[in-house]
Coordinates of C-alpha atoms and ligand atoms in Angstrom, one line a residue:
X24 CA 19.8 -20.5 1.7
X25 CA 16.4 -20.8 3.4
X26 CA 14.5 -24.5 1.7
X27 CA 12.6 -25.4 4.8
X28 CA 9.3 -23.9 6.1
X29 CA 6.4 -22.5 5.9
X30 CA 7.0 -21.2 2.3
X31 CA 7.5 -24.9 1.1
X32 CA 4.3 -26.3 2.6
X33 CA 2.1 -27.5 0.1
X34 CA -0.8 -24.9 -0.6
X35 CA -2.6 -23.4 -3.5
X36 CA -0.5 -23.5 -6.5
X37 CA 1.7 -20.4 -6.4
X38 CA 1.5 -18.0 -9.6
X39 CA 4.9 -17.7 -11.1
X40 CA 4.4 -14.0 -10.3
X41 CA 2.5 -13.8 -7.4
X42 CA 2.9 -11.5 -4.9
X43 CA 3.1 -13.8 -1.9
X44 CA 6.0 -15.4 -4.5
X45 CA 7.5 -12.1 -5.0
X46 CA 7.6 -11.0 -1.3
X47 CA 9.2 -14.5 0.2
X48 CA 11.5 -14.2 -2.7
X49 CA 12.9 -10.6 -1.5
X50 CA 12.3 -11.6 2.0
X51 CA 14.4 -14.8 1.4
X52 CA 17.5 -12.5 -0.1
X53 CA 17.2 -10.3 2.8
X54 CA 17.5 -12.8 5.2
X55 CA 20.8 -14.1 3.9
X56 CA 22.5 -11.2 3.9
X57 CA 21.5 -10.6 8.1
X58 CA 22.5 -14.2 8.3
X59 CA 18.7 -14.6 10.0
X60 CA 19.1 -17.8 11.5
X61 CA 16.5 -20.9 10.8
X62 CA 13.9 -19.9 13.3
X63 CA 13.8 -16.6 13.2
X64 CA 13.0 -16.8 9.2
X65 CA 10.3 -19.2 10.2
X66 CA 8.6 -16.7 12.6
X67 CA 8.7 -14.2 10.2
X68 CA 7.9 -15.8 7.4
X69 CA 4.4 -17.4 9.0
X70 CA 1.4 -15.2 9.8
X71 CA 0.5 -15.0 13.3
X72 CA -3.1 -15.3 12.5
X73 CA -5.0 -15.8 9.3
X74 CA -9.0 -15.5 9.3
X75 CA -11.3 -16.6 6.6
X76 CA -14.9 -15.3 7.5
X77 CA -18.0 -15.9 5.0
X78 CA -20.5 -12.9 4.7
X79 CA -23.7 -13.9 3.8
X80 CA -25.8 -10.3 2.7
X81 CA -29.4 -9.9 1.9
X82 CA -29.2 -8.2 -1.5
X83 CA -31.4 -5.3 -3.0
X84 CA -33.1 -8.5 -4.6
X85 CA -34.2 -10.1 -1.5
X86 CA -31.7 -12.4 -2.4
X87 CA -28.9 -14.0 -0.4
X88 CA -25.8 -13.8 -1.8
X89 CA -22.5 -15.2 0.4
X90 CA -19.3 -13.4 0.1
X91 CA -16.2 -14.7 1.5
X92 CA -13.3 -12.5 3.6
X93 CA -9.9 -12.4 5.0
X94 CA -7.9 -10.6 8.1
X95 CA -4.6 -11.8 8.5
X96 CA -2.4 -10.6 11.0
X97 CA 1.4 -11.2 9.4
X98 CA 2.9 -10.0 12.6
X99 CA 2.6 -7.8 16.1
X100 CA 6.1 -7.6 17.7
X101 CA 6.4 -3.6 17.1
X102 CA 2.4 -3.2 18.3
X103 CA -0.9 -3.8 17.3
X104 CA -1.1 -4.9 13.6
X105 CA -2.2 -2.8 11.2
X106 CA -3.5 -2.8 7.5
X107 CA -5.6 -1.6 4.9
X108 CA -9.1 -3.6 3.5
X109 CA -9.7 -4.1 -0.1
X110 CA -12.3 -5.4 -2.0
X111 CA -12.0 -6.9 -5.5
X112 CA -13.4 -9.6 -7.3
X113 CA -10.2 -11.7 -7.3
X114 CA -9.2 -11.1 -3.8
X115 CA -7.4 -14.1 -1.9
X116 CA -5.9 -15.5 0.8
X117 CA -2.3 -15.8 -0.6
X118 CA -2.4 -12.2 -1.4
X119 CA -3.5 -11.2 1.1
X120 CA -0.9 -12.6 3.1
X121 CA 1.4 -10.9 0.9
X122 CA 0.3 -7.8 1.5
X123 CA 0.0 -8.5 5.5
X124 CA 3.6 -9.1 5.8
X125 CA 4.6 -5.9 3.3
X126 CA 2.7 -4.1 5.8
X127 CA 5.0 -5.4 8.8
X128 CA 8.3 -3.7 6.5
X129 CA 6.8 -0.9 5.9
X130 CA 5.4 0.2 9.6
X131 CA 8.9 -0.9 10.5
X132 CA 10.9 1.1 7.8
X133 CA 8.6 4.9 8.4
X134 CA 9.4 3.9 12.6
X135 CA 5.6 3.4 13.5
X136 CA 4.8 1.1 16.0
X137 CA 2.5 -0.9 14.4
X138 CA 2.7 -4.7 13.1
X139 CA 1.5 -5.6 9.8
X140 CA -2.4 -7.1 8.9
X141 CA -4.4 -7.2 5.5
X142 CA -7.8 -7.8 4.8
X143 CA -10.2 -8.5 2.0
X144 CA -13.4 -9.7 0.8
X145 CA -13.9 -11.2 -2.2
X146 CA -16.7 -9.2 -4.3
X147 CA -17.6 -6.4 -7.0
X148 CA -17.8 -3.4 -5.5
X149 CA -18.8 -2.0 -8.9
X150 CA -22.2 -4.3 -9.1
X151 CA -23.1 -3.5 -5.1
X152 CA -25.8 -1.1 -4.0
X153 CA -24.5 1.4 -1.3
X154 CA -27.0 -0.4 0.7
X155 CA -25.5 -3.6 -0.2
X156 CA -22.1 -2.5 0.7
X157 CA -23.2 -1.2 3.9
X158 CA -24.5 -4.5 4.9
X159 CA -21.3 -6.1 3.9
X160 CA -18.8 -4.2 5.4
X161 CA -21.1 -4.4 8.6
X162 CA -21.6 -8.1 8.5
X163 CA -17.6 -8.4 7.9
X164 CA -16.8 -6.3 10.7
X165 CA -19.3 -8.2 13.2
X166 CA -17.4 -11.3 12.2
X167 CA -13.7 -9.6 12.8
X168 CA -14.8 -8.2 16.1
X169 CA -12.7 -10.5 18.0
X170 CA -9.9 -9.1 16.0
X171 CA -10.2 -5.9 15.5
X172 CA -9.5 -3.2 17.9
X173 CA -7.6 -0.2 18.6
X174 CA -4.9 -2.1 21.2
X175 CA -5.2 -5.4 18.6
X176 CA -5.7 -4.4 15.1
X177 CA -6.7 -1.7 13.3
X178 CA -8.3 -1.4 9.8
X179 CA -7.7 1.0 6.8
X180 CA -8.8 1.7 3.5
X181 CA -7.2 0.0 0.5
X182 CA -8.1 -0.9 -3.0
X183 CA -12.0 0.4 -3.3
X184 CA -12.6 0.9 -0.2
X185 CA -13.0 4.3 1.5
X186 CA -14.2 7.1 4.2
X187 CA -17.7 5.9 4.0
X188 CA -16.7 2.4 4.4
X189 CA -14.2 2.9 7.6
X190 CA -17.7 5.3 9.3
X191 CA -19.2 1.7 9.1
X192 CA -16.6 -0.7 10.2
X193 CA -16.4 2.2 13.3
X194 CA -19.8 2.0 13.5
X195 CA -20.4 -1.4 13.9
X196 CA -17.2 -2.2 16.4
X197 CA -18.7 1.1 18.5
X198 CA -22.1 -0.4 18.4
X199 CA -20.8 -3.8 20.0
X200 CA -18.4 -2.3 22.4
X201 CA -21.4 -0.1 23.9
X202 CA -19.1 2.9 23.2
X203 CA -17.6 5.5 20.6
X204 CA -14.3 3.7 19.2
X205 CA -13.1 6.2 16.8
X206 CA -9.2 4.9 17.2
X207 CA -10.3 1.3 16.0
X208 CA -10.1 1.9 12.5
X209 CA -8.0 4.8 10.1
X210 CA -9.0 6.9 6.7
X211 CA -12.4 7.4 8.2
X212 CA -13.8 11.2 7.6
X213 CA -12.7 13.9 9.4
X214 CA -15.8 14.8 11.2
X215 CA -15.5 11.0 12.3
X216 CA -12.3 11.5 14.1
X217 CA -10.4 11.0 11.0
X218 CA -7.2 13.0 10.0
X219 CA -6.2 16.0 8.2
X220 CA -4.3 14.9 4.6
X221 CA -4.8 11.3 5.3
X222 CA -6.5 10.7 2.1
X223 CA -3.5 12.9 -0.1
X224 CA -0.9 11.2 2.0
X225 CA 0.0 7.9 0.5
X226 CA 0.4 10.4 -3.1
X227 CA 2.0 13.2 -0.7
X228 CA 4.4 10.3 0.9
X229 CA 5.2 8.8 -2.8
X230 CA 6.4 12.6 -4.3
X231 CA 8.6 13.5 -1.0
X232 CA 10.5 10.0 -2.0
X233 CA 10.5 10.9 -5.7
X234 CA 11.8 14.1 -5.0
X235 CA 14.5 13.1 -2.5
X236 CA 15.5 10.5 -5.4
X237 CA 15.9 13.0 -7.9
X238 CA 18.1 15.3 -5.5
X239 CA 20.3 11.8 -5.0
X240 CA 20.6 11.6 -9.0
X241 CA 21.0 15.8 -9.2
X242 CA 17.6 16.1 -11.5
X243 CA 16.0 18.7 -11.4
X244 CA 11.3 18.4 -10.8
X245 CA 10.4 21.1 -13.2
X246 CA 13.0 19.2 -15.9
X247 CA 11.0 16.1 -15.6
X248 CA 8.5 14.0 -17.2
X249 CA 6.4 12.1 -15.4
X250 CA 3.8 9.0 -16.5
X251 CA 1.4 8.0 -13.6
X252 CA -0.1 4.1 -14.2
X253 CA -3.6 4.9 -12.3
X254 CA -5.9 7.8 -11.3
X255 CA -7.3 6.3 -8.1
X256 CA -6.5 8.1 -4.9
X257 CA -2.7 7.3 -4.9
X258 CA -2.0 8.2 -8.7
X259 CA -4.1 11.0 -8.7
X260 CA -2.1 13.0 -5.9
X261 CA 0.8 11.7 -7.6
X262 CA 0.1 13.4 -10.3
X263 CA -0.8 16.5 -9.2
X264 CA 1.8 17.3 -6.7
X265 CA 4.6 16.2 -9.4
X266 CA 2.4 18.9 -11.4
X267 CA 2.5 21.5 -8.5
X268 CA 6.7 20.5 -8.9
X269 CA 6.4 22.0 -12.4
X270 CA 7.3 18.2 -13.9
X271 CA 5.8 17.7 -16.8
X272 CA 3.1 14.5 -16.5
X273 CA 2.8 12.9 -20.0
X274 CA 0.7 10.6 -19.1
X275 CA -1.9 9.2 -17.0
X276 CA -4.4 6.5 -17.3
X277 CA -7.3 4.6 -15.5
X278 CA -9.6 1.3 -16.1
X279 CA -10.8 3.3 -19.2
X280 CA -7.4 3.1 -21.0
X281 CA -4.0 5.5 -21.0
X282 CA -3.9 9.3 -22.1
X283 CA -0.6 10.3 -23.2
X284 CA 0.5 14.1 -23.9
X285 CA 3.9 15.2 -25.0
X286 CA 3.6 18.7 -24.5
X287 CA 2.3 17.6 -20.7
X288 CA -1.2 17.3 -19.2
X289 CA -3.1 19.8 -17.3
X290 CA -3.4 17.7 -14.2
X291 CA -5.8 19.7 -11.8
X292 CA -8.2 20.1 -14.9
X293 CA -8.0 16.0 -15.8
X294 CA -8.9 15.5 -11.7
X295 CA -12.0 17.9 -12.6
X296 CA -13.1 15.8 -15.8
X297 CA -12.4 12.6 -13.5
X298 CA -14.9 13.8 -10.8
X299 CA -17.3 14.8 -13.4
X300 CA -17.5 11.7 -15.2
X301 CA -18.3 8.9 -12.4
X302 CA -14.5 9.2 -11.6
X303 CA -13.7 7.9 -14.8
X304 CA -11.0 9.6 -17.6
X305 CA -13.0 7.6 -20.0
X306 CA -13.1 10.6 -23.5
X307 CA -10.8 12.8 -21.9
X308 CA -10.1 14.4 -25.2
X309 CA -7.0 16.7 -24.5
X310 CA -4.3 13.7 -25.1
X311 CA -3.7 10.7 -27.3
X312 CA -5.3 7.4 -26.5
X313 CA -2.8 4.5 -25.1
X314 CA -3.0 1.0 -23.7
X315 CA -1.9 0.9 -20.5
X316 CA 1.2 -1.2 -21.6
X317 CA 2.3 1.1 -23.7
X318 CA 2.3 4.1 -20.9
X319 CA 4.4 1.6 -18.7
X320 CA 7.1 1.6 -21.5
X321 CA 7.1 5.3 -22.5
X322 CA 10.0 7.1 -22.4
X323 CA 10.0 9.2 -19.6
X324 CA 11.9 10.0 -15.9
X325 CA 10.5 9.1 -13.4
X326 CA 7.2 6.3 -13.9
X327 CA 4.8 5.9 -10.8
X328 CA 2.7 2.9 -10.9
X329 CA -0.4 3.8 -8.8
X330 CA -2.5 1.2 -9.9
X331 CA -2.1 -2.5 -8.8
X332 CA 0.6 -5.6 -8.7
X333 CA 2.3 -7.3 -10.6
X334 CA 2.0 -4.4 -13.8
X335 CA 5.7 -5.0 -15.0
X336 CA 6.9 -8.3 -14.9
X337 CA 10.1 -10.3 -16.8
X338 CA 7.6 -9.9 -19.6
X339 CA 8.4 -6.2 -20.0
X340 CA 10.6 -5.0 -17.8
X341 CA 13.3 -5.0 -20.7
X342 CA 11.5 -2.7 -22.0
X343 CA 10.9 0.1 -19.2
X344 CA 12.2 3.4 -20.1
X345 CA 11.9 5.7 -17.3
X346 CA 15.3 6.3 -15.0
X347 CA 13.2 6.1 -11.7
X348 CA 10.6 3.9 -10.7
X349 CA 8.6 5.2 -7.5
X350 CA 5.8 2.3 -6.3
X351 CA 2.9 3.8 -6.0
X352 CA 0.9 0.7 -5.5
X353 CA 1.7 -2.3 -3.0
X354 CA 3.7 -4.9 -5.3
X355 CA 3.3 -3.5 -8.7
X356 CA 7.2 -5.2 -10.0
X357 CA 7.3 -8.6 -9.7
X358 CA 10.5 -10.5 -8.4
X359 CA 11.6 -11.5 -11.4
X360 CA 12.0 -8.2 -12.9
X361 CA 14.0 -6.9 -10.0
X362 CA 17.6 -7.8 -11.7
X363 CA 16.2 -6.8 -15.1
X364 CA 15.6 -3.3 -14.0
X365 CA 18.7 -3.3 -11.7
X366 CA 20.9 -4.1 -14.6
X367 CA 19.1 -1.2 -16.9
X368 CA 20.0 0.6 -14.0
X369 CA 17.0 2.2 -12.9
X370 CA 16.1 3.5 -9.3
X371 CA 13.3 1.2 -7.9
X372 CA 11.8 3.0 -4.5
X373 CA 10.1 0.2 -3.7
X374 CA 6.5 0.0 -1.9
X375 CA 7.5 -0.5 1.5
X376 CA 8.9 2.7 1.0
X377 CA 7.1 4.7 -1.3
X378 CA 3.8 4.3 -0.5
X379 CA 4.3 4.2 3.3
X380 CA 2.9 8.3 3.6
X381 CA -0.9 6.3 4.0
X382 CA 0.3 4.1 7.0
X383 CA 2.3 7.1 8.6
X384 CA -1.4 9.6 8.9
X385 CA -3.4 6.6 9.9
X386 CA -0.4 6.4 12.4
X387 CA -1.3 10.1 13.3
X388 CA -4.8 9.6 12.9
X389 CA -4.8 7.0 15.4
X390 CA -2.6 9.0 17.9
X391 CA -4.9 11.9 17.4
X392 CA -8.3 9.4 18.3
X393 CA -6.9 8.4 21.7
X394 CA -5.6 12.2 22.7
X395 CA -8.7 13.5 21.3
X396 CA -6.4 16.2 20.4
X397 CA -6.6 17.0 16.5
X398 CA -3.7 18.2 14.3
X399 CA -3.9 21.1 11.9
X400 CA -3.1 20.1 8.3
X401 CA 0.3 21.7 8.2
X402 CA 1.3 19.8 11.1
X403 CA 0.4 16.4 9.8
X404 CA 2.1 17.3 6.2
X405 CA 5.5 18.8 7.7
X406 CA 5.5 15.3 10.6
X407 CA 5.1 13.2 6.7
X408 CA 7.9 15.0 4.6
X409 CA 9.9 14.5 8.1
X410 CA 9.8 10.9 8.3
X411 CA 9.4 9.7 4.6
X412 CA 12.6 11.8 3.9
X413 CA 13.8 10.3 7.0
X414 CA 13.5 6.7 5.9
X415 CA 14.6 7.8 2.7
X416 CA 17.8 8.7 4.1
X417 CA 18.1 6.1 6.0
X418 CA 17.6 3.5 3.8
X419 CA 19.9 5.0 1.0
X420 CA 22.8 4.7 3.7
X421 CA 21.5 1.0 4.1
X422 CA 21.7 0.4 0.4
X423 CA 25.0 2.1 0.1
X424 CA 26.7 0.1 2.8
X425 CA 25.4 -3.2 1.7
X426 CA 26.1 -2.1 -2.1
X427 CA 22.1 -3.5 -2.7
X428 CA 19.4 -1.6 -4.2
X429 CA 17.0 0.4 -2.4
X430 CA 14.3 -2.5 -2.0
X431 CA 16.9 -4.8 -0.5
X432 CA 17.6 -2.3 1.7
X433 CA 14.2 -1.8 2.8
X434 CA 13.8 -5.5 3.4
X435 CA 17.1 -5.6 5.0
X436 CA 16.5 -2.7 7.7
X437 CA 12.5 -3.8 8.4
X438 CA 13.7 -7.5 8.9
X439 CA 16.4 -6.7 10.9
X440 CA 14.1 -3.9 13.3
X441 CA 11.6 -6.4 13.7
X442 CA 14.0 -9.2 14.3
X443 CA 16.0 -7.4 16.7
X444 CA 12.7 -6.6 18.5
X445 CA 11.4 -10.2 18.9
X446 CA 15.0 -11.0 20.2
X447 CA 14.1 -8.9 22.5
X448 CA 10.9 -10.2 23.6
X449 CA 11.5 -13.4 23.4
X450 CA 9.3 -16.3 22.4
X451 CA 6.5 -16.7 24.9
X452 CA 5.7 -20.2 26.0
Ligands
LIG1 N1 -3.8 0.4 2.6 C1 -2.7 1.3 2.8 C2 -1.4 0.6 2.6 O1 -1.3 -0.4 1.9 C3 -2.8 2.0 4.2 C4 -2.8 1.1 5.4 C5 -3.1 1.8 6.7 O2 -3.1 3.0 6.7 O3 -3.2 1.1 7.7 O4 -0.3 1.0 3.0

């Protein structure tokens, strides 16, 4: 067992649940079973480089108002790093450390050459001006232009951020550098240099998992139901492509609450209300009104939380109904649930895995920027459902030979690839 090292250092006070918690605890179980030894667990445990940046911003007011943000670089052994940006209200350094180093499994478990990196700034996207939040994400870029960059690390969007804020952090790096950059950042919009389906493909990535799951158990899509935690961009492709299946999607929900059909919910007519109604379910009268605990705990096959971590918990896990769980979002099952839902015996695909079809276009997006050669649609789709089924496979043999679930398997085999590489490196100095 691992006791020493970075993890133990003293540091904020770690959540019981918290994802940084959750991630060395998997990461910890992982290691034991590739015998990692002591130094090469430290290395991967510790962040090559964290950044804290504060953002002061001239608000519509006339105001200043100082935000604070984060880059940290988890690791680069496979390439530059890469990672999406969020930004919440209750953004922070420990998680987004966690989410760095997820980032460094997943590039390594879809076999793109990237290392992992996370970034965040602490605000409320939902109070800001566009003019505000243009001003912020160009102040926060200026400050991570030392660490940015196409060859160093490249930016993506994450929890509410989007294509309009990637145009600006490209803007502002291209600015500075005296020259169009278009390959410094991914998700921007396609007449930036961004790709075809890179904003359906972490949904597109999650349903070509799901479906490969349900061929493993011999289920059948159109004999499904399906209940989707979330209606952002992840949940709501979800949804609809499960739909396009010919599952049946009982429920869905949003920051306005959970809608819950038994007879199955038009999906593609739901996404239209959305869009009409500032992207907000909120009234959508054709379903029953639920919290969004109780959606988690329906009864259903296959449950896709889209939304954000730590969602199920020891707290309810016990009570969890659906036979496949397919991790929409980064982190939504804590740790401690793991064994709960292990023992009820339902299929995890966990995060690294699931939700890797985002990093896999911005890996194609960013192979398309410095060929200045662009892919039609089609081609970006069939390259996804190649390599999600791909690590699919792969890591279902991993978990079968091992007799571990699928998420230790997916710890096990990115460890191991990005271990083996460093090996190979060496340690410089
Ligand atoms: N934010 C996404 C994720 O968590 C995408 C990251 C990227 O494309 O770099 O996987």
């Amino acid at each position: 067992m691992y006791t020493t090292g970075y993890y133990k250092e003293p540091g904020p006070k770690l959540d019981e649940d918290s994802p940084f918690k959750s991630m060395m605890e998997r990461f910890r179980f992982a290691a034991n079973i590739l015998e990692l030894d002591e130094g090469m667990f430290q290395y991967l445990a510790s962040p090559v480089k964290q950044v804290i940046v504060s953002i002061p911003v001239v608000m519509d007011s006339g105001e200043i108002e100082v935000f604070e943000g984060y880059r940290v670089i988890h690791d680069n052994v496979l390439g530059p790093s890469k990672g999406g940006i969020r930004y919440a209200p209750d953004v922070n350094l420990e998680e987004v450390k966690a989410l760095a180093s997820w980032m460094t499994w997943k590039c390594a478990i879809v076999n793109v050459p990237f290392g992992g990196a996370k970034g965040g700034v602490r605000c409320d996207p939902t109070r800001l001006s566009k003019g505000e939040l243009e001003r912020l994400t160009r102040r926060y870029t200026s400050n991570m232009l030392e660490v940015f960059g196409p060859d160093r690390d490249i930016p993506a969007p994450d929890m509410n951020t989007n294509e309009q804020v990637m145009a600006w952090i490209m803007d502002t790096y291209s600015m500075n550098a005296h020259k169009t950059e278009t390959a410094v950042v991914t998700g921007k919009p396609l007449i930036l240099g961004g790709s075809q389906g890179r904003k359906e493909a972490t949904g597109r990535g999650v349903v070509t998992v799901t479906l490969a799951a349900l061929n493993k158990k011999g289920m059948l899509p159109n004999k499904c139901t399906v209940a989707v935690q979330g209606f952002g961009n992840v949940g709501s492709v979800s949804a609809e492509l499960m739909y396009e299946q010919g599952a049946k999607v009982i429920a869905i929900s949003d920051l306005s609450g959970g809608y819950y059909n038994k007879d199955g919910i038009d999906i593609p007519k739901a996404k239209e209300y959305a869009q009409n109604n500032n992207n907000l379910l909120e009234g959508y009268s054709k379903a029953e009104k639920i919290s969004n605990e109780e959606l988690l705990q329906l009864e259903c096959d296959i449950l896709i939380p889209a939304a954000k971590e730590d969602q199920i918990g020891r707290h309810n896990a016990g009570n969890i109904q659906a036979r496949i769980i397919a991790e929409g979002a980064n982190g939504p099952v804590t740790a401690n649930a793991d064994s709960i839902l292990e023992d009820k015996g339902i299929m995890v695909i966990p995060d690294i895995l699931a939700n890797a079809g985002g990093v896999t276009v911005s890996y194609f997006e960013w192979v398309q920027d410095r060929q200045g050669y662009f892919w039609t649609e089609e081609r970006v789709n069939r390259r996804l459902n190649r390599m999600m089924r791909d690590a699919f496979d792969n890591l279902f043999k991993v978990s079968e030979e091992h007799d571990i679930t699928l998420r230790q398997a997916a710890y096990v085999y990115g460890i191991n690839k990005v271990a083996t590489t460093l090996k190979m490196r060496g340690i410089y100095g």
